[in-house]
Amino acid sequence: LSSSQNIDEDLLEELEEVLVTADFGMQTTMALMQSLEKRIAAGEAADPQALRGLLKDEIRQRLRLEAAPLDLERSSPFVIMVVGVNGVGKTTTIGKLAHQFVSQGKTVLLGAGDTFRAAAAEQLTVWGERAGVEVIRQESGSDPAAVAFDAAKAAAARKVDVMILDTAGRLHTKLNLMEELKKIRRVLDRELPGAPHETLLVGDATTGQNALVQARFFQEAVAVSGLALTKLDGTARGGMLVAIGNELGLPVRYVGIGEGLEDLRPFDPDLFVEALFE
Amino acid sequence: NLSEKLDSVFKKLRGHGVLSEDNIKQTMREVRLALLEADVNFRVVKEFVATVRERAVGKEVLKSLNPAQQVIKVVRDELGRLMGEGEENSLDLAARPPVAIMLCGLQGAGKTTSCAKLALQLRRQKRNPLLVPADIYRPAAIDQLKTLGKQLDIAVFDSQPDRDPVLLCEEAHRYAELNGYDTLILDTAGRLHIDEQLMDELVRIKASLQPREILLVADAMTGQDAVNVAESFNAQLEISGVVLTKLDGDARGGAALSIRAVTGKPIKLVGMGEKLDALEVFHPDRMAQRILG
Ligand SMILES: Nc1nc2c(ncn2[C@@H]2O[C@H](COP(=O)(O)OP(=O)(O)OP(=O)(O)O)[C@@H](O)[C@H]2O)c(=O)[nH]1
Ligand SMILES: Nc1nc2c(ncn2[C@@H]2O[C@H](COP(=O)(O)OP(=O)(O)OP(=O)(O)O)[C@@H](O)[C@H]2O)c(=O)[nH]1
Ligand SMILES: [Mg+2]
Ligand SMILES: [Mg+2]
């Protein structure tokens, strides 16, 4: 950031650029800049350093969430349904979650609910092997609701602690596919009342302002209860989390920081805000 | 939308002659906002607005177009030009067979799916393509391409995950020569542009196979990071073109302008769905319209 001695137009434009290029989106950027200018006018910031502190504070407020981990004890089996658009990292995140839960002493079962995409079940099966957990699957092309049913049934019968259901990537604009997701959710609830206990929306840190649109649609369709943001090991900053947090108040559970089994971290809002300004 | 916003800026101006500095200032603010809301990169927008402002200032307000429409026209023309209107953007396959096409890009962009779609398109053009799985890292990546090949009845080289990707591509090339395949479609693993080892792998595949086309596959919903990715891939590989995927969604697609601005390379193909026939030619004017919103 600017080495200017006082707060001037250049510094403000610089801050605006930091926010925009971190994918905060225009709505949030403009709101933040307005709040900042009010606070400057009220004499709250004497120098660039103080201004940066104010900005971080404003961002944290909009992020309005503490780290919000899952409480797996809430239900047994605890069912997690993983959803999101194509290619964001759902299947990989499930592999990482399975590994994490196993290392916490939990028994885990996976459901290969993507029966559409080529080799989707095979991909999840490999992750199951890596994490040391079983995968419930059916033939490619079968009804994903049938796999959901099987996985829920098996989870109950085997008294596992956690069942994680993978679903096919789908654009939120495809209404028939969003209906399919609702059906899967109903099947889970019917078989295990209260399931899914977590509907985890996975988002990609490289996505721009469409991330908010995705979150709105998925939230509306299947009552998303948590977010995971992947690919934060790249150069994208994932700033849209702030807009999503501000508008939908969804807790961010995890961040993905790589392609390996261990590359999952609980979301840390302070680290996230610090990284935005690196 | 932008057209309506500019209309309101110009409400009082109809039939008044030259666009003034002040109208221009306001309209440029609206144009800048529209582009940033479309995910176009911050710096790319800065340069674009500077160019458009220069073109718009002093322009005679035509009797046939109201001032808002005049500015829109300048913006749309410049946007279309930047997107590659009138530029050649067909695939360059004019080389002694087997010609190699290498697809690369970030994780999850749609490379594997696009390879299969491309193979189908080429076969419909009476070519004889061989799909080459060169992703040995992602679980079941080779299976994925083999499954797609089977669905299309298109040959897939029998890659195994314990082989080096460069060697796999070389073996596939020899196999293609011996068996009369005229086009090699190389599906590489998703990777970060900042991963030196993996970027070097692409450099080595390029050196060995000398692909006629090196296509950067990019997701249409990519935000500001698009410039970093495109700049890096282009600098390290000298890409020949871009495939923009998932355009069947509702992302405005500003990443397309960012990528064009930093690489100057043509967007050759667009992915319009998950089905294997959902690969289309890129239309610069349609993209310009979409970005403007
Ligand atoms: N660098 C990086 N890559 C990731 C991360 N998470 C997932 N990926 C990669 O992103 C790509 C897509 O991951 P998948 O798990 O197949 O994504 P998906 O959402 O299940 O995809 P679909 O089922 O096709 O919609 C793979 O190459 C993963 O290795 C991450 O945190 N960092
Ligand atoms: N809606 C839509 N989905 C697409 C399009 N292209 C690819 N996909 C989907 O995006 C997801 C990722 O596609 P892949 O082909 O596996 O992507 P990739 O780049 O090979 O991924 P990695 O190898 O892990 O880097 C899959 O669910 C595809 O079906 C498209 O044009 N539209
Ligand atoms: Mg998946
Ligand atoms: Mg792939």
XYZ file of C-alpha atoms and ligand atoms in Angstrom:
637
model
C 0.000 0.000 0.000
C 0.950 3.650 -0.467
C 3.953 5.090 1.373
C 2.207 8.460 1.356
C 2.423 10.340 4.665
C -1.214 11.253 4.797
C -4.571 10.081 3.602
C -5.194 11.355 0.089
C -7.062 10.512 -3.076
C -4.227 8.292 -4.286
C -4.330 6.191 -1.149
C -8.098 5.804 -1.390
C -7.848 4.740 -5.018
C -5.133 2.311 -4.024
C -7.387 0.798 -1.355
C -10.211 0.557 -3.849
C -7.926 -1.324 -6.215
C -6.877 -3.724 -3.447
C -10.522 -4.522 -2.724
C -11.624 -4.894 -6.330
C -8.667 -7.049 -7.353
C -9.259 -9.285 -4.321
C -12.707 -9.974 -5.804
C -14.701 -8.105 -3.169
C -17.102 -7.124 -5.957
C -18.331 -3.605 -6.688
C -21.247 -3.536 -4.217
C -19.080 -4.431 -1.247
C -16.158 -2.299 -2.395
C -18.310 0.793 -2.750
C -20.009 0.163 0.602
C -16.630 -0.274 2.281
C -15.176 2.856 0.670
C -18.230 4.853 1.791
C -17.917 3.627 5.377
C -14.221 4.421 5.266
C -14.779 7.961 3.997
C -17.338 8.585 6.757
C -14.888 7.447 9.390
C -12.082 9.558 7.872
C -14.408 12.591 7.938
C -15.119 11.799 11.601
C -11.372 11.960 12.233
C -10.955 8.284 13.015
C -7.852 7.775 10.889
C -4.780 9.987 11.065
C -2.505 8.073 8.754
C -2.431 5.274 6.170
C -1.640 2.648 8.802
C -4.672 3.618 10.869
C -6.787 3.660 7.715
C -5.749 0.131 6.864
C -6.750 -0.879 10.401
C -10.168 0.723 9.929
C -10.660 -1.079 6.648
C -9.813 -4.445 8.170
C -12.264 -3.720 10.945
C -15.027 -2.844 8.464
C -14.328 -6.049 6.537
C -14.456 -8.189 9.651
C -17.812 -6.671 10.557
C -19.221 -7.562 7.148
C -17.743 -11.020 7.354
C -19.793 -11.178 10.576
C -18.844 -14.660 11.436
C -16.562 -16.295 13.874
C -14.999 -19.496 12.685
C -17.994 -21.819 12.808
C -16.958 -25.446 12.916
C -19.418 -28.282 12.470
C -20.825 -29.868 15.602
C -20.781 -33.516 14.553
C -22.196 -34.617 17.910
C -25.553 -33.033 17.012
C -26.772 -36.152 15.289
C -25.779 -39.691 14.505
C -25.228 -40.316 11.674
C -24.373 -36.703 10.915
C -25.187 -36.231 7.235
C -23.359 -33.708 5.079
C -24.644 -33.006 1.576
C -22.020 -31.303 -0.603
C -23.216 -29.038 -3.418
C -21.906 -26.427 -5.829
C -21.298 -25.554 -9.454
C -19.032 -27.548 -11.759
C -15.369 -28.024 -11.018
C -15.124 -26.069 -7.744
C -13.624 -28.931 -5.721
C -16.558 -30.757 -4.089
C -15.267 -34.314 -4.545
C -11.742 -33.419 -3.470
C -13.033 -31.551 -0.409
C -15.058 -34.604 0.597
C -11.902 -36.719 0.483
C -10.140 -34.211 2.730
C -13.101 -34.046 5.133
C -13.259 -37.825 5.400
C -9.576 -37.907 6.289
C -10.000 -35.162 8.875
C -12.986 -36.853 10.546
C -11.199 -40.219 10.618
C -8.191 -38.611 12.282
C -10.646 -37.227 14.866
C -11.717 -40.790 15.602
C -14.988 -40.701 13.687
C -16.374 -43.447 11.449
C -17.216 -42.102 8.006
C -19.184 -43.331 4.991
C -19.187 -41.627 1.592
C -22.005 -41.569 -0.946
C -21.091 -41.293 -4.629
C -24.066 -39.110 -5.470
C -22.626 -37.869 -8.783
C -23.970 -40.486 -11.161
C -23.704 -38.236 -14.171
C -20.137 -37.080 -14.829
C -17.634 -39.501 -16.353
C -15.638 -41.410 -13.717
C -17.101 -39.350 -10.839
C -17.743 -42.404 -8.673
C -14.273 -43.743 -9.502
C -12.743 -40.437 -8.416
C -14.573 -40.498 -5.065
C -13.663 -44.174 -4.605
C -9.959 -43.290 -4.814
C -10.436 -40.595 -2.199
C -12.289 -43.115 -0.035
C -9.315 -45.473 -0.290
C -6.905 -42.675 0.608
C -8.982 -41.717 3.643
C -9.646 -45.321 4.600
C -13.440 -45.087 4.345
C -16.093 -46.924 2.371
C -17.952 -45.500 -0.571
C -21.546 -46.352 -1.443
C -22.069 -46.189 -5.186
C -24.215 -47.413 -8.026
C -23.822 -47.688 -11.776
C -23.112 -44.566 -13.761
C -26.368 -43.084 -15.005
C -28.450 -44.312 -12.075
C -30.741 -41.959 -10.151
C -28.673 -39.853 -7.726
C -31.600 -39.960 -5.287
C -31.246 -43.737 -5.236
C -27.609 -43.424 -4.200
C -28.619 -40.896 -1.527
C -31.170 -43.402 -0.262
C -28.636 -46.258 -0.213
C -26.004 -44.154 1.507
C -28.434 -42.923 4.178
C -29.708 -46.445 4.764
C -26.179 -47.850 5.030
C -25.094 -45.034 7.345
C -27.930 -45.837 9.740
C -27.445 -49.588 9.557
C -23.724 -49.337 10.197
C -24.196 -46.638 12.827
C -21.468 -44.451 11.317
C -20.744 -41.075 12.840
C -20.676 -39.134 9.560
C -22.043 -39.707 6.069
C -20.903 -37.338 3.339
C -22.874 -37.296 0.095
C -21.208 -36.048 -3.091
C -23.439 -34.523 -5.754
C -22.795 -33.657 -9.392
C -21.638 -30.151 -10.168
C -24.455 -28.064 -11.616
C -24.944 -24.465 -12.664
C -27.546 -22.749 -10.483
C -29.237 -21.545 -13.667
C -30.257 -25.084 -14.590
C -33.580 -25.235 -12.802
C -34.222 -28.931 -13.450
C -30.858 -29.773 -11.869
C -31.667 -27.600 -8.856
C -34.968 -29.522 -8.579
C -32.965 -32.746 -8.611
C -30.953 -31.435 -5.663
C -34.167 -30.686 -3.748
C -35.342 -34.229 -4.409
C -32.060 -35.672 -3.097
C -32.487 -33.593 0.048
C -36.049 -34.855 0.549
C -34.903 -38.464 0.144
C -32.193 -37.961 2.789
C -34.698 -36.447 5.217
C -37.211 -39.192 4.623
C -34.658 -41.913 5.284
C -32.903 -40.120 8.167
C -35.239 -37.484 9.655
C -33.369 -34.198 10.034
C -30.825 -35.063 7.328
C -28.904 -33.451 5.804
C -27.595 -31.861 9.007
C -25.207 -29.772 6.984
C -25.637 -28.664 3.367
C -22.151 -27.543 2.431
C -21.796 -25.220 -0.555
C -18.347 -25.425 -2.076
C -17.050 -22.341 -3.875
C -13.882 -21.645 -5.851
C -11.657 -18.756 -4.734
C -11.031 -17.819 -8.380
C -14.724 -17.099 -9.020
C -15.735 -13.464 -9.391
C -19.031 -11.830 -8.540
C -21.044 -14.806 -9.756
C -20.115 -16.424 -6.424
C -22.800 -14.379 -4.673
C -25.407 -15.328 -7.266
C -24.479 -19.005 -6.833
C -24.745 -18.755 -3.057
C -28.168 -17.092 -3.272
C -29.582 -19.722 -5.644
C -28.215 -22.721 -3.760
C -29.247 -21.236 -0.420
C -32.773 -20.702 -1.720
C -33.023 -24.164 -3.271
C -31.515 -26.418 -0.607
C -31.000 -24.318 2.534
C -27.206 -24.190 2.423
C -25.908 -24.158 6.008
C -22.182 -23.799 5.469
C -19.518 -22.795 2.944
C -16.161 -24.171 1.950
C -13.832 -22.109 -0.226
C -11.223 -23.961 -2.278
C -8.062 -23.117 -4.220
C -6.845 -20.431 -1.827
C -3.349 -21.733 -2.513
C -3.499 -19.891 -5.849
C -3.297 -16.114 -6.338
C -7.047 -15.479 -6.049
C -8.086 -13.924 -2.744
C -11.699 -15.115 -2.490
C -13.014 -11.686 -1.480
C -16.560 -12.640 -2.447
C -16.752 -14.440 0.919
C -17.325 -11.012 2.442
C -20.313 -10.241 0.205
C -21.735 -13.698 0.855
C -21.161 -13.405 4.597
C -22.733 -9.966 4.653
C -25.812 -10.853 2.644
C -26.497 -14.450 3.584
C -24.680 -14.820 6.882
C -23.474 -18.296 5.951
C -20.775 -19.721 8.218
C -17.529 -20.521 6.417
C -16.413 -23.936 7.641
C -13.287 -24.760 5.668
C -10.784 -23.504 3.163
C -8.993 -25.669 0.624
C -5.315 -24.918 0.180
C -4.175 -27.641 -2.183
C -4.909 -30.927 -3.905
C -3.690 -33.315 -1.210
C -5.551 -35.206 1.483
C -4.306 -32.874 4.236
C -4.922 -29.612 2.378
C -7.965 -28.475 4.320
C -8.051 -25.913 7.111
C -10.801 -24.589 9.335
C -11.711 -21.085 8.233
C -9.852 -18.385 10.162
C -11.409 -14.948 9.550
C -8.363 -13.056 10.884
C -5.926 -14.923 8.654
C -8.290 -14.414 5.748
C -8.463 -10.648 6.283
C -4.679 -10.398 6.750
C -4.069 -12.343 3.530
C -6.273 -9.919 1.598
C -3.681 -7.206 2.118
C -0.558 -9.252 1.465
C -28.515 -2.060 -17.510
C -25.823 0.196 -18.984
C -28.011 1.424 -21.829
C -30.667 2.624 -19.376
C -28.099 4.192 -17.052
C -26.498 6.159 -19.894
C -29.946 7.189 -21.125
C -30.649 8.788 -17.777
C -27.249 10.554 -17.801
C -28.078 12.016 -21.188
C -31.779 12.748 -20.627
C -31.341 16.469 -21.139
C -28.923 16.311 -24.044
C -30.952 15.157 -27.036
C -30.006 16.968 -30.274
C -27.447 19.287 -28.636
C -24.347 18.707 -30.722
C -21.028 17.533 -29.297
C -20.799 15.451 -26.150
C -19.381 17.645 -23.369
C -16.553 16.830 -20.966
C -19.010 16.544 -18.128
C -21.395 14.130 -19.884
C -18.362 12.083 -20.794
C -17.120 12.021 -17.186
C -20.433 10.707 -15.926
C -20.886 8.195 -18.677
C -17.336 6.861 -18.257
C -18.110 6.313 -14.585
C -21.129 4.208 -15.586
C -19.141 2.273 -18.178
C -16.372 1.627 -15.642
C -18.879 0.355 -13.107
C -20.594 -1.898 -15.647
C -17.289 -3.501 -16.619
C -16.107 -3.963 -13.036
C -19.468 -5.525 -12.158
C -18.843 -7.899 -15.057
C -15.572 -9.043 -13.428
C -13.296 -7.311 -15.936
C -9.913 -6.699 -14.311
C -9.382 -3.344 -12.571
C -6.395 -2.269 -14.688
C -7.910 -3.525 -17.930
C -10.988 -1.390 -17.193
C -8.800 1.640 -16.523
C -7.129 1.322 -19.917
C -10.377 0.545 -21.701
C -12.171 3.570 -20.280
C -9.237 5.833 -21.195
C -9.413 4.597 -24.798
C -13.171 4.947 -25.033
C -13.177 8.394 -23.449
C -10.728 9.580 -26.107
C -12.946 8.178 -28.864
C -16.141 9.624 -27.408
C -14.988 13.171 -26.647
C -15.782 15.541 -29.455
C -17.841 13.020 -31.327
C -20.716 14.622 -33.164
C -23.978 13.483 -31.681
C -25.581 11.880 -34.711
C -29.128 12.842 -35.562
C -30.071 9.192 -35.838
C -28.646 8.075 -32.477
C -29.247 9.751 -29.116
C -26.072 10.495 -27.102
C -26.440 7.486 -24.818
C -26.653 5.228 -27.832
C -23.668 7.016 -29.337
C -21.506 6.312 -26.317
C -22.798 2.738 -26.152
C -21.821 2.332 -29.782
C -18.269 3.551 -29.114
C -18.049 1.216 -26.118
C -19.498 -1.765 -27.923
C -17.339 -1.236 -31.019
C -14.180 -0.950 -28.942
C -15.200 -3.937 -26.827
C -15.962 -6.010 -29.899
C -12.644 -5.014 -31.443
C -10.813 -5.993 -28.258
C -12.659 -9.316 -28.114
C -11.312 -10.110 -31.564
C -14.002 -9.060 -34.042
C -12.806 -9.752 -37.571
C -9.817 -11.743 -36.321
C -9.027 -15.230 -37.429
C -9.941 -17.627 -34.655
C -10.188 -21.058 -36.243
C -7.928 -23.878 -35.116
C -4.595 -24.062 -36.867
C -4.151 -27.667 -37.935
C -2.014 -26.978 -40.980
C 0.943 -29.182 -40.194
C 2.169 -32.628 -41.071
C 0.022 -35.118 -39.127
C -0.237 -36.058 -36.376
C -0.887 -32.473 -35.282
C -0.897 -31.917 -31.539
C -3.306 -29.687 -29.627
C -2.477 -29.159 -25.961
C -5.148 -28.034 -23.467
C -3.982 -26.493 -20.204
C -5.227 -24.316 -17.388
C -6.226 -24.081 -13.748
C -7.858 -26.887 -11.810
C -11.489 -27.560 -12.660
C -11.669 -25.190 -15.654
C -13.121 -27.840 -17.973
C -10.061 -29.160 -19.836
C -10.917 -32.865 -19.874
C -14.497 -32.219 -20.963
C -13.299 -29.756 -23.611
C -10.800 -32.312 -24.974
C -13.634 -34.761 -25.570
C -15.847 -32.076 -27.102
C -13.005 -31.024 -29.393
C -12.379 -34.605 -30.474
C -16.035 -34.951 -31.449
C -15.920 -31.699 -33.396
C -12.774 -32.757 -35.261
C -14.204 -36.119 -36.140
C -17.292 -34.407 -37.524
C -14.843 -32.455 -39.673
C -13.605 -35.824 -40.982
C -10.418 -35.840 -38.951
C -9.173 -38.863 -37.027
C -8.318 -37.667 -33.503
C -6.582 -39.511 -30.681
C -7.359 -38.380 -27.132
C -4.309 -38.450 -24.869
C -4.778 -38.489 -21.082
C -1.690 -36.735 -19.667
C -3.073 -36.057 -16.160
C -1.499 -38.652 -13.879
C -2.264 -36.784 -10.667
C -6.020 -36.324 -10.325
C -7.775 -39.487 -9.134
C -9.467 -41.230 -12.072
C -8.530 -38.475 -14.542
C -7.343 -41.042 -17.068
C -10.556 -43.029 -16.481
C -12.568 -39.870 -17.060
C -11.102 -39.271 -20.523
C -11.265 -42.964 -21.420
C -14.932 -43.029 -20.421
C -15.658 -39.958 -22.551
C -13.786 -41.485 -25.485
C -15.846 -44.639 -25.184
C -19.082 -42.603 -25.133
C -18.024 -40.962 -28.391
C -16.395 -44.025 -29.921
C -13.185 -41.995 -30.244
C -9.794 -43.576 -29.550
C -8.048 -42.792 -26.286
C -4.378 -43.539 -25.769
C -3.910 -46.105 -23.017
C -2.134 -43.859 -20.500
C -1.299 -45.242 -17.067
C -0.917 -43.084 -13.946
C 2.596 -44.313 -13.145
C 4.111 -42.893 -16.338
C 5.689 -39.464 -16.765
C 3.301 -37.130 -18.652
C 5.969 -36.015 -21.128
C 6.818 -39.623 -21.973
C 3.112 -40.431 -22.278
C 2.667 -37.674 -24.845
C 5.711 -38.870 -26.795
C 4.470 -42.452 -26.792
C 1.047 -41.263 -27.898
C 2.665 -39.370 -30.765
C 4.466 -42.487 -31.968
C 1.276 -44.502 -31.562
C -0.652 -41.937 -33.618
C 1.922 -42.064 -36.410
C 1.851 -45.845 -36.546
C -1.943 -46.035 -36.489
C -2.945 -43.179 -38.755
C -4.377 -40.695 -36.243
C -3.990 -37.197 -37.644
C -4.666 -35.156 -34.508
C -3.479 -35.558 -30.920
C -5.542 -33.911 -28.202
C -3.429 -33.661 -25.044
C -5.392 -33.432 -21.785
C -3.052 -32.046 -19.132
C -3.565 -31.861 -15.379
C -5.010 -28.733 -13.842
C -2.283 -26.648 -12.229
C -1.564 -23.295 -10.657
C 0.368 -20.815 -12.806
C 2.614 -20.319 -9.764
C 3.555 -24.001 -9.537
C 7.019 -23.964 -11.088
C 7.402 -27.702 -11.361
C 4.082 -28.253 -13.065
C 4.464 -25.262 -15.367
C 7.838 -26.663 -16.352
C 6.119 -29.947 -17.193
C 4.000 -28.093 -19.748
C 7.126 -26.414 -21.146
C 8.670 -29.867 -21.597
C 5.580 -31.296 -23.282
C 5.601 -28.304 -25.611
C 9.301 -28.731 -26.416
C 8.852 -32.389 -27.224
C 5.585 -32.391 -29.132
C 5.592 -28.894 -30.601
C 1.809 -28.571 -30.461
C 0.264 -26.507 -33.208
C -2.262 -25.209 -30.707
C -1.717 -24.508 -27.008
C -5.138 -23.637 -25.661
C -5.628 -22.050 -22.256
C -8.911 -23.345 -20.870
C -10.524 -20.746 -18.616
C -13.752 -20.689 -16.636
C -16.110 -17.859 -17.677
C -16.917 -17.127 -14.020
C -13.285 -16.332 -13.156
C -12.843 -13.002 -11.450
C -9.905 -10.616 -11.157
C -7.372 -13.460 -11.053
C -7.890 -14.109 -14.776
C -5.129 -11.631 -15.676
C -2.590 -13.312 -13.410
C -3.344 -16.751 -14.805
C -3.475 -15.729 -18.467
C -0.353 -13.582 -18.266
C 1.606 -16.368 -16.617
C 0.497 -19.182 -18.907
C 1.130 -17.013 -21.954
C 4.554 -15.873 -20.761
C 5.685 -19.423 -20.030
C 4.084 -21.204 -22.991
C 3.122 -18.686 -25.645
C -0.457 -19.933 -25.857
C -2.132 -19.915 -29.271
C -5.662 -19.430 -28.081
C -8.252 -19.719 -25.347
C -11.227 -21.939 -24.645
C -13.778 -20.199 -22.436
C -15.971 -22.683 -20.569
C -19.269 -22.699 -18.662
C -20.698 -19.842 -20.708
C -24.076 -21.519 -20.285
C -24.124 -20.028 -16.790
C -25.034 -16.440 -15.909
C -21.579 -15.077 -15.157
C -21.069 -11.854 -17.152
C -17.732 -13.219 -18.347
C -15.500 -10.159 -17.964
C -12.593 -12.577 -17.595
C -12.746 -12.927 -21.390
C -11.848 -9.260 -21.841
C -9.126 -9.469 -19.192
C -7.578 -12.496 -20.879
C -7.747 -10.864 -24.319
C -6.257 -7.629 -23.014
C -3.221 -9.263 -21.396
C -2.473 -11.958 -23.989
C -3.806 -10.634 -27.283
C -4.562 -14.244 -28.171
C -7.835 -15.312 -29.824
C -10.674 -16.962 -27.957
C -11.194 -19.887 -30.282
C -13.918 -21.965 -28.637
C -16.546 -21.707 -25.948
C -18.051 -24.380 -23.726
C -21.822 -24.048 -23.562
C -22.775 -27.014 -21.413
C -21.782 -30.364 -19.979
C -22.896 -32.395 -23.004
C -20.162 -33.336 -25.443
C -21.698 -31.457 -28.358
C -21.713 -28.208 -26.331
C -18.667 -26.618 -27.936
C -19.181 -23.560 -30.101
C -17.246 -21.007 -32.066
C -16.604 -17.776 -30.141
C -18.614 -14.698 -31.176
C -16.788 -11.484 -30.119
C -19.832 -9.254 -30.555
C -22.070 -11.527 -28.493
C -19.454 -11.627 -25.748
C -19.163 -7.828 -25.792
C -22.938 -7.572 -25.393
C -22.938 -10.054 -22.518
C -20.135 -8.282 -20.659
C -21.894 -4.918 -20.947
C -24.938 -6.493 -19.341
N -4.991 -26.060 -6.015
C -6.132 -26.566 -5.545
N -6.836 -27.394 -6.318
C -7.973 -27.916 -5.807
C -8.444 -27.599 -4.502
N -9.605 -28.290 -4.310
C -9.831 -28.996 -5.427
N -8.852 -28.774 -6.341
C -8.720 -29.332 -7.686
O -9.800 -28.848 -8.463
C -10.123 -29.812 -9.466
C -11.601 -30.104 -9.401
O -11.873 -30.797 -8.186
P -13.146 -31.746 -8.026
O -13.116 -32.235 -6.621
O -13.202 -32.751 -9.105
O -14.311 -30.691 -8.235
P -15.861 -30.977 -8.260
O -16.545 -29.794 -7.713
O -16.176 -32.259 -7.566
O -16.126 -31.099 -9.807
P -17.446 -31.648 -10.525
O -17.894 -32.832 -9.760
O -16.997 -31.988 -11.893
O -18.416 -30.528 -10.496
C -9.238 -31.026 -9.192
O -8.121 -30.941 -10.053
C -8.806 -30.834 -7.763
O -7.571 -31.440 -7.472
C -7.674 -26.693 -3.699
O -7.986 -26.342 -2.566
N -6.532 -26.215 -4.274
N -22.097 -26.266 -17.451
C -20.904 -26.543 -17.966
N -20.098 -27.385 -17.318
C -18.901 -27.654 -17.861
C -18.453 -27.077 -19.076
N -17.214 -27.562 -19.337
C -16.904 -28.412 -18.342
N -17.926 -28.476 -17.435
C -18.002 -29.214 -16.182
O -17.020 -28.684 -15.327
C -16.541 -29.719 -14.455
C -15.039 -29.797 -14.569
O -14.702 -30.280 -15.856
P -13.351 -31.087 -16.129
O -13.331 -31.356 -17.594
O -13.222 -32.242 -15.209
O -12.304 -29.972 -15.747
P -10.730 -30.081 -15.780
O -10.191 -28.754 -16.182
O -10.287 -31.218 -16.630
O -10.386 -30.342 -14.268
P -8.957 -30.779 -13.684
O -8.425 -31.842 -14.571
O -9.238 -31.266 -12.322
O -8.129 -29.548 -13.677
C -17.270 -30.981 -14.872
O -18.384 -31.132 -14.033
C -17.714 -30.688 -16.281
O -18.868 -31.407 -16.663
C -19.332 -26.151 -19.745
O -19.040 -25.583 -20.796
N -20.536 -25.926 -19.133
Mg -17.156 -33.947 -8.251
Mg -9.097 -32.808 -16.171
